Coordinates of C-alpha atoms in Angstrom, one line a residue:
M24 CA -23.2 -16.0 12.2
D25 CA -22.4 -18.0 9.1
A26 CA -19.6 -20.7 8.9
L27 CA -17.3 -18.6 6.8
T28 CA -17.5 -15.6 9.2
R29 CA -16.8 -17.9 12.1
L30 CA -13.8 -19.2 10.2
I31 CA -12.5 -15.6 9.5
L32 CA -12.8 -14.8 13.2
N33 CA -10.9 -18.0 14.2
P34 CA -7.5 -17.1 15.6
K35 CA -6.2 -20.5 14.6
Y36 CA -6.2 -19.3 11.0
T37 CA -6.4 -15.5 10.9
K38 CA -4.8 -12.3 12.2
K39 CA -1.6 -14.1 13.2
K40 CA 1.6 -12.0 13.6
V41 CA 5.3 -12.3 13.1
T42 CA 7.8 -9.7 14.4
L43 CA 10.7 -8.9 12.2
S44 CA 14.2 -8.2 13.3
D45 CA 13.7 -4.4 13.2
G46 CA 10.6 -4.7 15.4
R47 CA 8.0 -4.3 12.6
V48 CA 5.1 -6.7 12.6
L49 CA 3.6 -8.6 9.6
S50 CA 0.1 -9.9 10.1
Y51 CA -1.0 -12.9 8.1
S52 CA -3.7 -15.5 7.7
E53 CA -3.6 -19.0 6.4
C54 CA -6.1 -21.7 5.2
G55 CA -6.2 -25.3 4.3
N56 CA -4.0 -27.9 6.0
I57 CA -2.0 -25.5 8.1
D58 CA -0.1 -28.4 9.8
S59 CA 1.4 -30.4 6.9
G60 CA -0.1 -29.0 3.7
M61 CA 2.0 -27.9 0.7
P62 CA 2.9 -24.3 1.4
V63 CA 1.7 -21.6 -1.0
L64 CA 2.4 -17.9 -0.5
F65 CA -0.5 -15.9 -1.9
C66 CA 0.0 -12.2 -2.8
F67 CA -3.4 -10.6 -3.1
G68 CA -4.3 -7.4 -5.0
L69 CA -5.5 -4.0 -4.1
M70 CA -8.3 -3.2 -1.6
T71 CA -8.3 -6.5 0.2
S72 CA -6.4 -8.2 3.1
S73 CA -5.0 -11.5 4.1
L74 CA -8.5 -12.5 5.5
A75 CA -9.6 -13.0 1.9
I76 CA -7.7 -16.3 1.7
M77 CA -10.2 -17.9 4.0
F78 CA -12.7 -18.0 1.1
A79 CA -10.5 -20.8 -0.3
H80 CA -10.2 -22.8 2.9
H81 CA -12.3 -25.8 2.0
R82 CA -10.8 -26.0 -1.5
A83 CA -7.2 -25.9 0.0
L84 CA -8.1 -28.4 2.7
R85 CA -9.4 -30.9 0.2
N86 CA -6.2 -30.7 -1.8
N87 CA -3.6 -30.7 1.0
L88 CA -2.5 -27.1 0.4
R89 CA -1.5 -24.6 3.1
I90 CA -2.1 -21.2 1.6
I91 CA -0.6 -18.3 3.4
A92 CA -1.4 -14.6 2.8
V93 CA 0.7 -11.9 4.4
D94 CA -0.6 -8.4 4.8
Y95 CA 1.4 -5.7 3.1
P96 CA 2.8 -2.9 5.3
G97 CA -0.2 -0.7 6.2
I98 CA -2.7 -3.4 5.5
G99 CA -4.4 -5.4 8.3
E100 CA -2.0 -5.2 11.3
S101 CA 1.2 -5.1 9.4
T102 CA 3.3 -2.1 10.4
F103 CA 3.1 0.7 7.9
Q104 CA 6.4 1.6 6.4
P105 CA 6.4 5.0 4.6
D106 CA 9.6 4.4 2.7
R107 CA 8.9 0.8 1.8
T108 CA 10.1 -0.6 -1.6
L109 CA 9.4 -3.8 -3.4
D110 CA 13.0 -4.8 -2.9
G111 CA 12.4 -4.7 0.8
W112 CA 9.4 -7.0 0.3
A113 CA 11.7 -9.9 -0.5
D114 CA 13.7 -9.3 2.7
D115 CA 10.5 -9.2 4.8
I116 CA 9.1 -12.4 3.3
T117 CA 12.4 -14.2 3.7
Q118 CA 12.3 -13.4 7.4
F119 CA 8.7 -14.3 7.5
L120 CA 9.1 -17.7 5.9
D121 CA 12.1 -18.6 8.0
E122 CA 10.0 -18.0 11.1
V123 CA 6.8 -19.7 9.9
L124 CA 8.0 -22.5 7.7
G125 CA 11.7 -22.9 8.7
R126 CA 14.9 -21.6 7.3
Y127 CA 15.5 -22.3 3.6
S128 CA 12.0 -23.8 3.3
K129 CA 10.6 -24.1 -0.3
V130 CA 7.4 -22.4 -1.3
R131 CA 5.1 -22.0 -4.2
L132 CA 3.9 -18.5 -5.2
L133 CA 0.5 -17.4 -6.3
G134 CA -0.2 -13.8 -7.2
H135 CA -3.4 -12.1 -8.5
S136 CA -3.4 -8.7 -10.1
L137 CA -1.2 -6.2 -8.2
G138 CA -0.1 -9.1 -6.1
G139 CA 1.6 -10.3 -9.2
L140 CA 3.9 -7.3 -9.0
H141 CA 4.9 -8.4 -5.5
V142 CA 5.5 -11.9 -6.8
L143 CA 7.7 -10.6 -9.6
A144 CA 9.7 -8.6 -7.1
L145 CA 10.3 -11.8 -5.0
L146 CA 11.4 -13.7 -8.1
S147 CA 13.8 -10.8 -9.0
N148 CA 15.6 -11.3 -5.7
R149 CA 18.6 -13.7 -6.4
S150 CA 18.5 -15.3 -3.0
F151 CA 14.7 -15.6 -2.6
K152 CA 14.1 -17.2 -6.0
K153 CA 16.1 -20.2 -5.0
R154 CA 13.4 -21.3 -2.6
V155 CA 10.6 -21.0 -5.1
V156 CA 9.3 -24.3 -6.5
R157 CA 6.9 -22.9 -9.0
T158 CA 4.8 -19.7 -9.6
V159 CA 1.3 -19.1 -10.9
L160 CA 0.3 -15.5 -11.9
L161 CA -3.3 -14.5 -12.5
C162 CA -3.9 -11.4 -14.5
P163 CA -0.7 -9.9 -13.1
W164 CA -0.2 -6.2 -13.0
L165 CA 3.1 -4.7 -14.2
Y166 CA 3.5 -1.2 -15.6
I167 CA 4.7 -1.5 -19.2
D168 CA 5.3 1.8 -21.1
G169 CA 3.2 2.2 -24.2
D170 CA -0.4 3.1 -25.0
R171 CA -1.4 -0.3 -26.3
F172 CA -0.4 -1.9 -23.0
N173 CA -2.5 0.3 -20.7
P174 CA -6.3 0.6 -20.3
L175 CA -8.0 4.0 -20.7
W176 CA -8.4 4.5 -17.0
M177 CA -4.7 4.1 -16.6
K178 CA -3.9 6.7 -19.3
V179 CA -6.2 9.2 -17.6
T180 CA -4.8 8.5 -14.2
Q181 CA -1.2 9.2 -15.2
K182 CA -2.3 12.7 -16.2
L183 CA -3.7 13.5 -12.8
P184 CA -1.7 15.3 -10.1
G185 CA 0.2 13.0 -7.7
V186 CA -2.2 13.8 -4.8
F187 CA -5.1 12.4 -6.8
Q188 CA -3.2 9.4 -8.0
S189 CA -2.3 8.3 -4.4
S190 CA -5.4 9.4 -2.6
V191 CA -8.5 9.5 -4.8
I192 CA -7.9 6.3 -6.8
P193 CA -8.0 3.9 -3.8
F194 CA -11.3 5.4 -2.7
V195 CA -12.7 5.0 -6.3
L196 CA -11.5 1.5 -6.7
T197 CA -12.7 0.5 -3.3
G198 CA -16.2 1.5 -4.4
L199 CA -15.9 -0.5 -7.5
S200 CA -14.5 -3.5 -5.6
S201 CA -17.4 -3.5 -3.1
S202 CA -19.8 -4.2 -6.0
S203 CA -17.8 -7.1 -7.4
M204 CA -16.7 -9.3 -4.5
K205 CA -16.4 -12.3 -6.8
I206 CA -13.4 -13.6 -4.9
A207 CA -16.0 -14.7 -2.3
T208 CA -17.2 -17.4 -4.6
W209 CA -14.1 -19.4 -3.7
S210 CA -16.3 -20.5 -0.8
N211 CA -19.8 -20.4 -2.3
P212 CA -20.2 -20.0 -6.0
E213 CA -24.0 -19.4 -5.6
M214 CA -23.9 -16.2 -3.5
T215 CA -21.5 -13.6 -2.1
Q216 CA -20.8 -13.9 1.6
V217 CA -21.5 -10.3 2.4
Q218 CA -20.7 -10.3 6.1
A219 CA -17.4 -12.2 5.6
A220 CA -16.5 -9.9 2.7
K221 CA -17.1 -6.9 4.9
L222 CA -14.7 -8.2 7.5
V223 CA -12.1 -8.6 4.8
M224 CA -12.5 -5.0 3.6
E225 CA -12.6 -3.6 7.1
Y226 CA -9.3 -5.3 8.0
A227 CA -7.7 -3.9 4.8
Y228 CA -8.5 -0.4 6.1
Q229 CA -7.9 -0.9 9.8
Q230 CA -5.0 1.5 9.6
G231 CA -6.6 3.8 7.1
Q232 CA -5.8 4.4 3.4
A233 CA -2.0 4.6 3.6
G234 CA -1.2 1.0 2.7
N235 CA -3.4 1.0 -0.4
E236 CA -2.3 4.4 -1.4
Q237 CA 1.3 3.1 -1.4
M238 CA 0.2 0.1 -3.5
V239 CA -1.3 2.5 -6.1
R240 CA 2.0 4.3 -6.3
F241 CA 3.7 1.0 -7.0
A242 CA 1.2 0.3 -9.7
L243 CA 1.7 3.6 -11.5
S244 CA 5.5 3.9 -11.1
K245 CA 7.8 3.1 -13.9
S246 CA 10.7 2.7 -11.5
D247 CA 9.0 -0.1 -9.5
T248 CA 9.0 -2.5 -12.4
Y249 CA 10.5 -5.9 -11.6
L250 CA 11.4 -8.5 -14.2
P251 CA 13.2 -11.6 -12.9
Q252 CA 16.0 -13.2 -15.0
E253 CA 17.0 -16.8 -15.5
T254 CA 14.5 -18.4 -13.2
E255 CA 14.8 -22.2 -13.1
S256 CA 11.4 -22.8 -11.4
P257 CA 8.4 -22.7 -13.9
I258 CA 6.2 -19.6 -14.1
L259 CA 2.6 -20.0 -15.4
V260 CA 0.6 -16.9 -16.3
Y261 CA -3.2 -17.1 -16.7
Y262 CA -5.0 -14.1 -18.2
G263 CA -8.6 -13.3 -19.1
K264 CA -9.2 -12.2 -22.7
Q265 CA -12.0 -10.0 -21.4
D266 CA -10.0 -8.3 -18.7
A267 CA -10.5 -4.6 -18.7
L268 CA -8.1 -3.9 -15.9
V269 CA -5.0 -5.7 -17.1
L270 CA -5.1 -5.9 -20.9
E271 CA -4.3 -9.0 -22.8
S272 CA -1.6 -7.1 -24.7
S273 CA 0.1 -6.2 -21.5
T274 CA 0.3 -9.8 -20.3
V275 CA 1.5 -11.1 -23.6
E276 CA 4.2 -8.5 -23.5
L277 CA 5.1 -9.5 -20.0
I278 CA 5.5 -13.2 -21.1
R279 CA 7.7 -12.1 -24.0
L280 CA 9.9 -10.0 -21.7
L281 CA 10.3 -12.9 -19.2
K282 CA 11.2 -15.3 -22.0
E283 CA 13.7 -12.8 -23.3
R284 CA 15.3 -12.9 -19.8
K285 CA 15.5 -16.7 -19.9
C286 CA 12.7 -17.4 -17.5
N287 CA 10.8 -20.7 -17.7
V288 CA 7.4 -19.1 -18.5
K289 CA 4.3 -20.1 -20.3
G290 CA 1.0 -18.2 -20.8
V291 CA -2.6 -19.4 -20.9
A292 CA -5.2 -17.2 -22.4
V293 CA -8.7 -17.8 -20.9
E294 CA -11.5 -17.1 -23.3
D295 CA -14.5 -15.0 -22.0
C296 CA -12.9 -14.5 -18.7
D297 CA -12.2 -11.2 -16.9
H298 CA -10.0 -9.9 -14.1
N299 CA -12.0 -11.7 -11.3
S300 CA -13.4 -14.9 -12.9
V301 CA -9.9 -16.0 -13.8
L302 CA -9.7 -16.9 -10.1
S303 CA -13.3 -16.9 -8.7
N304 CA -14.9 -19.3 -11.0
V305 CA -14.8 -22.8 -9.5
E306 CA -13.6 -24.5 -12.7
N307 CA -10.8 -22.0 -13.1
L308 CA -9.8 -22.5 -9.4
I309 CA -9.4 -26.2 -10.1
Q310 CA -6.8 -25.6 -12.8
V311 CA -5.1 -22.9 -10.7
M312 CA -4.6 -25.4 -7.8
S313 CA -3.4 -28.1 -10.1
S314 CA -0.9 -25.7 -11.7
L315 CA 0.5 -24.9 -8.2
V316 CA 1.1 -28.6 -7.6
G317 CA 2.7 -29.2 -11.0
D318 CA 1.1 -32.3 -12.4
A319 CA -1.7 -30.4 -13.9
D320 CA -3.5 -33.2 -15.7
S321 CA -3.7 -35.8 -13.0
W322 CA -4.1 -33.3 -10.1
A323 CA -6.8 -31.4 -11.8
A324 CA -8.7 -34.6 -12.4
E325 CA -8.5 -35.5 -8.7
I326 CA -9.6 -32.0 -7.7
A327 CA -12.5 -32.0 -10.1
K328 CA -13.6 -35.4 -8.9
S329 CA -13.5 -34.2 -5.2
L330 CA -15.6 -31.1 -6.1
G331 CA -18.0 -33.0 -8.4
V332 CA -17.2 -30.7 -11.3
D333 CA -16.9 -31.6 -15.0
K334 CA -13.2 -31.3 -15.8
S335 CA -14.1 -30.7 -19.5
L336 CA -15.4 -27.3 -18.6
S337 CA -12.3 -26.1 -16.8
M338 CA -9.3 -24.0 -18.0
P339 CA -7.2 -25.1 -20.9
E340 CA -4.4 -27.6 -20.2
I341 CA -1.0 -26.0 -19.6
P342 CA 0.2 -25.4 -23.2
S343 CA 3.3 -26.6 -24.9
Q344 CA 3.3 -23.5 -27.0
E345 CA 3.8 -19.9 -25.7
V346 CA 0.1 -19.0 -25.5
D347 CA -2.9 -21.3 -25.5
K348 CA -6.0 -19.7 -27.2
S349 CA -8.3 -22.6 -26.2
P350 CA -11.9 -21.7 -25.5
L351 CA -13.3 -21.8 -22.0
Q352 CA -16.6 -21.6 -20.3
K353 CA -18.6 -18.4 -20.6
T354 CA -18.5 -17.4 -16.9
R355 CA -18.2 -13.6 -16.5
S356 CA -17.9 -11.3 -13.5
A357 CA -17.5 -7.5 -13.1
N358 CA -14.1 -6.1 -14.2
A359 CA -13.8 -3.8 -11.3
G360 CA -11.6 -4.0 -8.3
W361 CA -9.3 -6.6 -6.7
M362 CA -6.4 -5.2 -8.7

């Protein structure tokens, strides 16, 4: 058994549970310095589970971060909630953080892909957004009406009967995800940890397909669109210019809409980067971590030094203008899965 698999199976870090006031359970996993590290709530995307966060353990540990991932209802061992809404997600996470970190505790938010939709829902809650220090979104998914904002697969999907949208799509995307487990390179950029990745996927489907089917409905629904207003804490949005799942035009429009709503938001366009390498590539991960802390220049330099990575090859600096078009390294990964 490899070290990463042993880590995923370690109850000190994974498959923990919190019981909410109504009796429902939220399962979660956490990595890094879980005793005194800077708390970060990670909202992951489609077809994965909280166990995926363990791929980032050593990176988080080196940089004094405590990254917590909570399984959505129906994922892992979190109680499935047939009528759940994204409004309710803010209520659930409020209770969760009060229990795990303490009442009124502050937190940083990190959301990738469809996890970005969950983060935007948290920021849209007047009470919850007061406890957010800063937010980093990575290729965030948000349904925006208009052909130029949606990829071809999305346009085709919307024409299918509802039963296909909610049932067939998760199976299709799961197959695609299995062939592009690039998130595993958080731990080892040289190879995919197949056994560990299998555990992550199995936990995601421990209760069957219902949880992911529900997430698909959120992704395709015009009524579940959340746009926060007047956020004081900064929001930084990274997006890959080669992303075929969340188009560049969609992210640029999201940034415009957030600015229109008086949010403190900036965007960073990452050249030759797709939906997965925006997070999985080690140089990109350095900048993501530094962005979570806030002092991007000095913190990124420290992280790069600790990892033995040339900082000159990492993501562009946080821009002063709305969107940074700076070039980046040529790392690519498959554009499928991990929505």
